[in-house]
Short mmCIF file of C-alpha atoms and ligand atoms in Angstrom, two decimals:
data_model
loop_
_atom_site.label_atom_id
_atom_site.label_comp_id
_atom_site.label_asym_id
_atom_site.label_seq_id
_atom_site.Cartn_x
_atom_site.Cartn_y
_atom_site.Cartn_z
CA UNK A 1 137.32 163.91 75.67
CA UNK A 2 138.49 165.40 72.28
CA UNK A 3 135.83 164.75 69.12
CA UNK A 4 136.29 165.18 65.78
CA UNK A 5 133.49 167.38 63.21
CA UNK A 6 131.85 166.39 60.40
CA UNK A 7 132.99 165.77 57.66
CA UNK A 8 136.31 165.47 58.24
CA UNK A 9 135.49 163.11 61.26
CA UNK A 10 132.89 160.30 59.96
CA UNK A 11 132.71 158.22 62.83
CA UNK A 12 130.69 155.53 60.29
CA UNK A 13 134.27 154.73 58.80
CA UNK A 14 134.95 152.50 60.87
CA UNK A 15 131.74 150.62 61.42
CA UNK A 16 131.83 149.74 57.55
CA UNK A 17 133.49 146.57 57.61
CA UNK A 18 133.28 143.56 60.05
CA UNK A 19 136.46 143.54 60.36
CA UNK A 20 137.09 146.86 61.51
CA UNK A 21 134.04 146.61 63.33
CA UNK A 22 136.11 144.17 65.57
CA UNK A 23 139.05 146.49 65.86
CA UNK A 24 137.76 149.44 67.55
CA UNK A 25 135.38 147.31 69.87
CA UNK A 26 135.75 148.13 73.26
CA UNK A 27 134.28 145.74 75.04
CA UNK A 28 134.18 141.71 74.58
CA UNK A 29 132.54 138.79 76.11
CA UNK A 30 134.76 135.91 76.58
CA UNK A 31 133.84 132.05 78.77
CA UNK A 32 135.61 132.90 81.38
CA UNK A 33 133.52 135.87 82.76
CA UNK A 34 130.70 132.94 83.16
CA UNK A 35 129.49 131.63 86.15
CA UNK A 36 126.70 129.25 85.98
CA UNK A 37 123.96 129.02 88.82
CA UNK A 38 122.27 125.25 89.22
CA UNK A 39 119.41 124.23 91.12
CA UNK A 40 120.24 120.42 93.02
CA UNK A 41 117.33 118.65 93.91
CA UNK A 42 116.85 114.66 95.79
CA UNK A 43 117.06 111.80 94.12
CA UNK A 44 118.93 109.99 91.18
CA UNK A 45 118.98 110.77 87.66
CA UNK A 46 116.52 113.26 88.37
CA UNK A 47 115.63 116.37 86.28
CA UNK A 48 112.46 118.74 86.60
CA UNK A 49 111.39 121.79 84.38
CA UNK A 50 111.17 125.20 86.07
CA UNK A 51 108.14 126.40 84.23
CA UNK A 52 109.12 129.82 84.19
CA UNK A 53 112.46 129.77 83.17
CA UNK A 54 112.70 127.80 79.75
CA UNK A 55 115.59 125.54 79.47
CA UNK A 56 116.30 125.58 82.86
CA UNK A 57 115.66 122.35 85.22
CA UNK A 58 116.45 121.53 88.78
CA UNK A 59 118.51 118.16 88.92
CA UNK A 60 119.22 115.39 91.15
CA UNK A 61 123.27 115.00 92.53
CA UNK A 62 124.30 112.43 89.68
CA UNK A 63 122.81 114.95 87.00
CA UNK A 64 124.43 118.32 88.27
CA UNK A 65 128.11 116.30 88.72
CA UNK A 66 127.26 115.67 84.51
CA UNK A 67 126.58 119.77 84.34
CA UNK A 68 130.09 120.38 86.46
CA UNK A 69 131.72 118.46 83.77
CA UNK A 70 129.72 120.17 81.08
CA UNK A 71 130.82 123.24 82.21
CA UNK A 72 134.68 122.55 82.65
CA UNK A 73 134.41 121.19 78.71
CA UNK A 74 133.20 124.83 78.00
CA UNK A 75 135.94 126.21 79.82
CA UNK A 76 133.08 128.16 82.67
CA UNK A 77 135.46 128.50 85.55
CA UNK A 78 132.70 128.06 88.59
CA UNK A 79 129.44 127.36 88.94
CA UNK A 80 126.88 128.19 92.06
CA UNK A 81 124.59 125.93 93.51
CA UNK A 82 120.95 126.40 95.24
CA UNK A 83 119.28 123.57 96.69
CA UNK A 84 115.31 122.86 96.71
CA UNK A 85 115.00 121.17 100.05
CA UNK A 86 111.88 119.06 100.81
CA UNK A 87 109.49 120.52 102.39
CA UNK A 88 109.55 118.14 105.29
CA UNK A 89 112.77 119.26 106.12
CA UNK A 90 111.92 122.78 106.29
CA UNK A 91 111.81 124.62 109.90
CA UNK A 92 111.39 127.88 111.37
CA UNK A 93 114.97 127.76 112.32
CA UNK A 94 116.16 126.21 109.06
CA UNK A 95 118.11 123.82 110.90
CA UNK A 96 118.74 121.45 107.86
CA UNK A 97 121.13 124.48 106.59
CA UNK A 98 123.28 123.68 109.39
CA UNK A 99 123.27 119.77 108.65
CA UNK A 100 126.41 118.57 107.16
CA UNK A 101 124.69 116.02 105.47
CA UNK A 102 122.00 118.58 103.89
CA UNK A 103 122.08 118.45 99.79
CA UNK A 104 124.46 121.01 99.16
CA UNK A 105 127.11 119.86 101.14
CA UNK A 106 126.70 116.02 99.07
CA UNK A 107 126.56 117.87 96.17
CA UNK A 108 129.73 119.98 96.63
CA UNK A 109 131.34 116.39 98.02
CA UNK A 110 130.18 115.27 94.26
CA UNK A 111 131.15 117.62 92.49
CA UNK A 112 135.00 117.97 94.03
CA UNK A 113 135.83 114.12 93.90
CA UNK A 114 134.65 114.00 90.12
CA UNK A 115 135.46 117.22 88.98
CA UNK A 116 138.31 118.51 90.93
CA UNK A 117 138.87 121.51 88.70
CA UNK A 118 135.77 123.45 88.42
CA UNK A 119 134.95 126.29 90.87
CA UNK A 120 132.24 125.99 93.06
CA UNK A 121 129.94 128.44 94.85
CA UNK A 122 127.71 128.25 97.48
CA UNK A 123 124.45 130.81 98.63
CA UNK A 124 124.81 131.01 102.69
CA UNK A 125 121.25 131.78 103.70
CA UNK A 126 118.68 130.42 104.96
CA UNK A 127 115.47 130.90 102.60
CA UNK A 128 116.28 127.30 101.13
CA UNK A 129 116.04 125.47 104.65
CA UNK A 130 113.05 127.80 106.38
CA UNK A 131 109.50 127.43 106.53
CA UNK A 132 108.84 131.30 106.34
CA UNK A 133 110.92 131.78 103.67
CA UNK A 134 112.91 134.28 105.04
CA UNK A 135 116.88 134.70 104.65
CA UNK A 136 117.31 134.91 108.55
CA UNK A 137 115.87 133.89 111.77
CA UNK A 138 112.41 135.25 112.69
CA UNK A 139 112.20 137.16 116.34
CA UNK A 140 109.52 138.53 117.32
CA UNK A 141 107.57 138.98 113.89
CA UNK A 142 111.20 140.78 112.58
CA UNK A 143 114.49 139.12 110.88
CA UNK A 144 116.71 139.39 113.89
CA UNK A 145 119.77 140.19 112.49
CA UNK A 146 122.78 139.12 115.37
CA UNK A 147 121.32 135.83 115.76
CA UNK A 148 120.45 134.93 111.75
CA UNK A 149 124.84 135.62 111.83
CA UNK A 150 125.24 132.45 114.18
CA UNK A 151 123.23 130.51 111.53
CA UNK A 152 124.86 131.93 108.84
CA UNK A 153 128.58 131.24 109.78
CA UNK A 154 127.51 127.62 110.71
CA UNK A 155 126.57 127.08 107.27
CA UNK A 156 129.27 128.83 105.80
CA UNK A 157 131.48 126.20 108.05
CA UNK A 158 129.97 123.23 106.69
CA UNK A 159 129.61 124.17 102.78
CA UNK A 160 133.73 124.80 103.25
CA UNK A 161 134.51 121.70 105.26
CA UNK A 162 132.56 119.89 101.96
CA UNK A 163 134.65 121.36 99.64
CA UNK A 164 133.18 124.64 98.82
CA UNK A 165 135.50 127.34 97.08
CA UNK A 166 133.87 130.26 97.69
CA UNK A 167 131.21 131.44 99.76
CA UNK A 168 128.52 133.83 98.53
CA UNK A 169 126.09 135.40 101.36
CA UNK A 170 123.10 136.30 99.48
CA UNK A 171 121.40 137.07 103.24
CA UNK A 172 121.93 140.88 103.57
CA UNK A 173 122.55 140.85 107.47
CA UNK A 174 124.90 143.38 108.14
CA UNK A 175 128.57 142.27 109.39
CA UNK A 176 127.97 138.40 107.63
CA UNK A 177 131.21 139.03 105.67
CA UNK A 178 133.00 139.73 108.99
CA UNK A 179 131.60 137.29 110.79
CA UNK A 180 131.97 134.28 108.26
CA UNK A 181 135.75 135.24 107.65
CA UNK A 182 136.38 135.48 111.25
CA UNK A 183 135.27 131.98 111.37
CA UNK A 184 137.26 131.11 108.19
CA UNK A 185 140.28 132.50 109.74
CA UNK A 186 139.92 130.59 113.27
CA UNK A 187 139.14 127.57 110.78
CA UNK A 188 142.59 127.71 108.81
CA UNK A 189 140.26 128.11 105.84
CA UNK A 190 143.02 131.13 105.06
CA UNK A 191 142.32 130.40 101.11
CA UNK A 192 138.31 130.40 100.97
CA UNK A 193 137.26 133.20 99.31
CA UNK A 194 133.49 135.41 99.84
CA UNK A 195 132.00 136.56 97.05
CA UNK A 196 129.86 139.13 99.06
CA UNK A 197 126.13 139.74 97.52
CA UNK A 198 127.05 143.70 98.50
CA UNK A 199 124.26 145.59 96.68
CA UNK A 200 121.25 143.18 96.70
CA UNK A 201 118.52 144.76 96.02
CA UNK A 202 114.35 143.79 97.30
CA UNK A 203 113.44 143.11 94.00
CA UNK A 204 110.37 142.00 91.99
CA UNK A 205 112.87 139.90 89.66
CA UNK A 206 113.48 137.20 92.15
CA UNK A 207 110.30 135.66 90.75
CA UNK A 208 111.22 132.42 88.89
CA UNK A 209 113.79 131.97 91.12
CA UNK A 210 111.64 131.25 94.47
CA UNK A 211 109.53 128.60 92.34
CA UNK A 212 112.97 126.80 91.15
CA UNK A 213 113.79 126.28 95.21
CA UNK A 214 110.30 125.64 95.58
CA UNK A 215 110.44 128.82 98.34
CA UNK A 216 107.26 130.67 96.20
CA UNK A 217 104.85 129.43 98.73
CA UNK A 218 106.59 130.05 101.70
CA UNK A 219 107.31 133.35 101.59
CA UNK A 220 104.93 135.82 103.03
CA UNK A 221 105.83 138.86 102.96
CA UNK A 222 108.79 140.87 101.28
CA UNK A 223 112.32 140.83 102.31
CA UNK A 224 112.57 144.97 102.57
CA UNK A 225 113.97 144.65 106.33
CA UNK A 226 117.02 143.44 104.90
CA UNK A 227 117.39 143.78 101.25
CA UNK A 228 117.88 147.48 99.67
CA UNK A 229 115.39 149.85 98.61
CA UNK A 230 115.76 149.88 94.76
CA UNK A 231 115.67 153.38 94.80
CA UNK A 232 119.08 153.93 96.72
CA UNK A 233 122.99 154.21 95.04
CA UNK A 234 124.95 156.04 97.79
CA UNK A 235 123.79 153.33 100.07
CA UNK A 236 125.07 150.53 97.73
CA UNK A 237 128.86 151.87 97.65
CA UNK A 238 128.38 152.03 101.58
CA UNK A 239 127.57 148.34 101.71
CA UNK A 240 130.20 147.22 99.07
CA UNK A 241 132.63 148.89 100.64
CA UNK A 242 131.58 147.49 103.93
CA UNK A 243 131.84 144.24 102.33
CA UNK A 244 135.33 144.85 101.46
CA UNK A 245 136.50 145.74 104.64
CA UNK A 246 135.10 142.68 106.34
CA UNK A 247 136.82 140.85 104.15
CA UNK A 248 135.48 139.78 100.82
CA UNK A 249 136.96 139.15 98.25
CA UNK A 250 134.46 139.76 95.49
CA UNK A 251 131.10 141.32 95.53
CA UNK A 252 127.64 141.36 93.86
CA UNK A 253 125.41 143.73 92.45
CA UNK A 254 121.69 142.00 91.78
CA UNK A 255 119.87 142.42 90.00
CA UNK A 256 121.57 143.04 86.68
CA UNK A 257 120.31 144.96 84.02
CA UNK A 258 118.07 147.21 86.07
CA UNK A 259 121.04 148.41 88.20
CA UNK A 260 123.97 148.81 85.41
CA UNK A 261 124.37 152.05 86.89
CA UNK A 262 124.99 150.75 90.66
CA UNK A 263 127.89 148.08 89.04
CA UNK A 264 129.34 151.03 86.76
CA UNK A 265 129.79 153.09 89.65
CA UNK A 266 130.92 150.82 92.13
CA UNK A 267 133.81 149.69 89.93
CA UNK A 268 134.60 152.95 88.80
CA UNK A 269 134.90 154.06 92.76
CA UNK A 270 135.94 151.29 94.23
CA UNK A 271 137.98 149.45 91.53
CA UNK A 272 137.06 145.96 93.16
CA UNK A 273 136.07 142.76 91.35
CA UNK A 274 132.43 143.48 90.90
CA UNK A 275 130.22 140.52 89.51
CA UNK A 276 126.60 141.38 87.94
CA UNK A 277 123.71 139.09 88.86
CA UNK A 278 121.23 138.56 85.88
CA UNK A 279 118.53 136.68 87.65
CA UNK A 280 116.04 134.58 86.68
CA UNK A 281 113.17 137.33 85.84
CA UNK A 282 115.64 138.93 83.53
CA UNK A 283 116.24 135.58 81.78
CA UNK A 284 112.44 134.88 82.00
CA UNK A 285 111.92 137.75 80.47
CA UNK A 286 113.94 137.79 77.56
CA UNK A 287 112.68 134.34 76.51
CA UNK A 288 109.18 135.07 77.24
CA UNK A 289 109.68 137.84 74.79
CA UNK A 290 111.55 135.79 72.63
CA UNK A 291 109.31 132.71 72.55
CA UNK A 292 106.53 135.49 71.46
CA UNK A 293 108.61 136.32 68.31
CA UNK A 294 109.42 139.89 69.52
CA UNK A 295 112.67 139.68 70.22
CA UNK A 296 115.41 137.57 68.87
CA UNK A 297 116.59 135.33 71.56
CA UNK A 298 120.07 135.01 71.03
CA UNK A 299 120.86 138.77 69.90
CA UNK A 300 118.80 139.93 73.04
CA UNK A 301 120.96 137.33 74.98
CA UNK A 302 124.44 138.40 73.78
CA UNK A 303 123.51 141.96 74.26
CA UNK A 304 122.11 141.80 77.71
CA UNK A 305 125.49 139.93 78.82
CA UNK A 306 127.70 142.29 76.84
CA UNK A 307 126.17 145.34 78.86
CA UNK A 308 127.66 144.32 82.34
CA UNK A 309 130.99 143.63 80.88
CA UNK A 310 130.53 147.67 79.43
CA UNK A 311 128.78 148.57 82.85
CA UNK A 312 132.39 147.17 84.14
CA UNK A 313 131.66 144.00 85.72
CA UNK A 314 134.33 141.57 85.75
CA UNK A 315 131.52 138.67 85.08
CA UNK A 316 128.22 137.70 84.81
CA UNK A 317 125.90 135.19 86.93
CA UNK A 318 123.67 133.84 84.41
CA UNK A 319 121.52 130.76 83.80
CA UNK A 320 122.73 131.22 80.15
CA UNK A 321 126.05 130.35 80.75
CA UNK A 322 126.46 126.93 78.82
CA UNK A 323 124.42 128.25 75.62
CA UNK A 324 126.90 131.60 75.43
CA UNK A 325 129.85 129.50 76.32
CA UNK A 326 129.11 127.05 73.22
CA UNK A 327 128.28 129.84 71.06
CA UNK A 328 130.93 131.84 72.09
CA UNK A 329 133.75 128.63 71.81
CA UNK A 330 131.98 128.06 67.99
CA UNK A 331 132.78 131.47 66.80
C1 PBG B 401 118.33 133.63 98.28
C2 PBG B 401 118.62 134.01 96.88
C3 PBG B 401 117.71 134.56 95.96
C4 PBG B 401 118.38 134.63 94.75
C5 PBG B 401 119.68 134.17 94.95
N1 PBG B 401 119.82 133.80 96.28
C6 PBG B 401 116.28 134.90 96.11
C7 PBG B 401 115.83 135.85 97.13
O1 PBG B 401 116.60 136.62 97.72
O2 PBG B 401 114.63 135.84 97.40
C8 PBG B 401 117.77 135.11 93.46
C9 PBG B 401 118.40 134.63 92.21
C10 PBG B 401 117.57 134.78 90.99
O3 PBG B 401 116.45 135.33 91.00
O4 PBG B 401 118.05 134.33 89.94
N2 PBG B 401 118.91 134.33 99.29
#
C-alpha cells in the first residue's frame, strides 16, 4: 500500500462534495444482495406480531404468497421461509418435517404457482417440527449426528419435490451437505442448489428468532454439541471448506455483525459466494435502540448492511429486506 503525506496528500479532498463522495466509494449496497427470511404460519389471511422484532409478523400461506410478490416488485431475488408448526404436531422425532403435506412444502407449492419467478429458500432442520427443540434427533440424552442425516435428507427431498430452489441446512451435523446432494443427485435434482449454513455459530442472538417459530419454550438446553464455539476462526474455514467439497454451492456465516471477521476471511481464502446472516437479535437490537431515540434507525440500518458487503459478503439475510429495497429503489 503506497500513502500520500500531509499536506500535499489531504485525503479530506475528496470527501468534500457528495458527489465525489460517491466516486471514490468502494463499496455499495444494491436489491439484489437481499434475501428476505419469512415466518409461515396456519390459517388464512392470517398475520401475528413477533413482539420482539418490530415490524416483523408471522403470516398465514395466502399472506406470505402477497410478500413473494412484494418482494419480486422490489426486485429481492429470493426469499427463505421458516415455519411455526403447531404444537400438536410437534414430536420427539419431528416427523411432521418429513410430511409432504407439512406447511412449508404448501407454502413453497404457493408461492411457485403464483409467483414463478422469485427464489425460494428453505431451512432443513428439525427445531421447527421437534418437541425438544433441538436441530437433530435426540439419542441417548445427545444429538446423534448419523441418524439426524436420514431426517435431514428426507426433508431436503420433500421441500425440492415442492418446488424449493435452494436448500439451506441450518442443522450443523457434519457431512449434511454431502449427504443431501447425494440424494439430490440420485433424485435428478442436478440444478438444486445448497446454500450451506458453514460457520454457524451457538449464539445468544438467536433470541427473537425461537419466539417467531414459537421454538422458545421448547428448547432446553443450548445447541453447543453442534453449533460452533464463538470463540473459534480456524475451525470456521475448516467447515466452509468442508461445505464446499460436499457440494454446496453457497455458504453462511451467522451471525452477522459479530463475526465480520469470520466472512472477511473466508472470502478472502476461499473466494466462494459467502452470504452474511444478520439475525433477528441484531435487528432487535438496532430497533430497540432505535425506538429508545439513541440511534437513528435507518442510518444504523444502512450501515449495519453496508458492513457485510465491505466484510465481502456477496449478500445479506435480513428481515429488513423490503424497507432497504424500497429505500434503496427511491434513491
Ligand atoms: C434453526 C434456525 C435458527 C435460525 C435460523 N435457522 C435458530 C437456531 O439455530 O436456534 C436463527 C435465525 C435468526 O435468529 O434470525 N435451525
Amino acid at each position: 500500500m503506497i500513502t500520500g503525506s500531509f499536506p500535499n496528500s489531504r485525503p479530506r479532498r475528496s470527501r468534500k462534495n457528495m458527489w465525489s463522495r460517491d466516486m471514490v466509494r468502494e463499496n455499495s449496497l444494491s436489491v439484489n444482495d437481499l434475501i428476505w427470511p419469512l415466518f409461515v404460519q396456519e390459517g388464512d389471511n392470517q398475520a401475528t406480531a413477533v413482539s420482539s422484532m418490530p415490524g416483523v409478523k408471522r403470516m398465514s400461506i395466502d399472506l406470505i404468497v402477497e410478500r413473494a410478490a412484494e418482494a419480486k416488485e422490489l426486485g429481492i431475488p429470493a426469499i427463505a421461509i421458516f415455519p411455526q408448526t403447531p404444537e400438536d404436531l410437534k414430536t420427539d422425532e419431528g416427523y411432521e418435517g418429513v410430511n409432504p403435506e407439512n406447511l412449508i412444502c404448501r407454502t413453497v407449492r404457493a408461492i411457485k404457482s403464483q409467483v414463478p419467478d422469485i427464489g425460494v429458500i428453505c431451512d432443513v432442520a428439525l427445531d421447527p417440527y421437534t418437541t425438544h427443540g433441538q436441530d437433530g434427533l435426540i439419542k441417548n440424552g445427545y444429538v446423534d449426528n448419523d441418524l439426524t442425516l436420514e431426517a435431514l435428507v428426507n426433508q431436503a427431498h420433500i421441500q425440492t419435490k415442492a418446488g424449493c430452489d435452494i436448500l439451506a441446512p441450518s442443522d450443523m451435523m457434519d457431512g449434511r451437505v454431502a449427504a443431501i446432494r447425494n440424494m439430490l443427485e440420485e433424485k435428478k435434482f442436478h440444478n438444486s442448489q445448497i446454500m450451506a449454513y458453514s460457520a454457524k455459530y451457538a449464539s445468544a442472538f438467536y433470541g427473537p428468532f425461537r419466539e417467531a417459530v414459537g421454538s422458545t419454550s421448547n428448547l432446553k438446553g443450548g445447541k453447543e454439541t453442534y453449533q460452533m464455539d464463538p470463540a473459534n476462526t480456524d475451525e470456521a474455514l475448516r467447515e466452509a471448506g468442508m461445505d464446499i467439497n460436499e457440494g454446496a454451492d453457497s455458504i453462511i456465516v451467522k451471525p452477522g455483525m459479530p463475526y465480520l471477521d469470520i466472512i472477511e476471511r473466508i472470502t478472502r481464502e476461499l473466494n466462494f459466494p459467502t452470504y452474511a446472516y444478520q439475525v433477528s437479535g441484531e435487528y432487535a437490537m438496532i430497533h430497540a435502540a432505535a425506538a429508545n431515540g439513541w440511534l437513528d434507525l435507518d442510518k444504523a440500518m444502512m450501515e449495519s448492511l453496508l458492513s457485510f458487503k465491505r466484510a465481502g459478503a456477496c449478500g445479506i439475510w435480513t428481515y429488513f429486506a423490503p424497507v432497504v429495497a424500497k429505500k434503496i429503489n427511491q434513491q
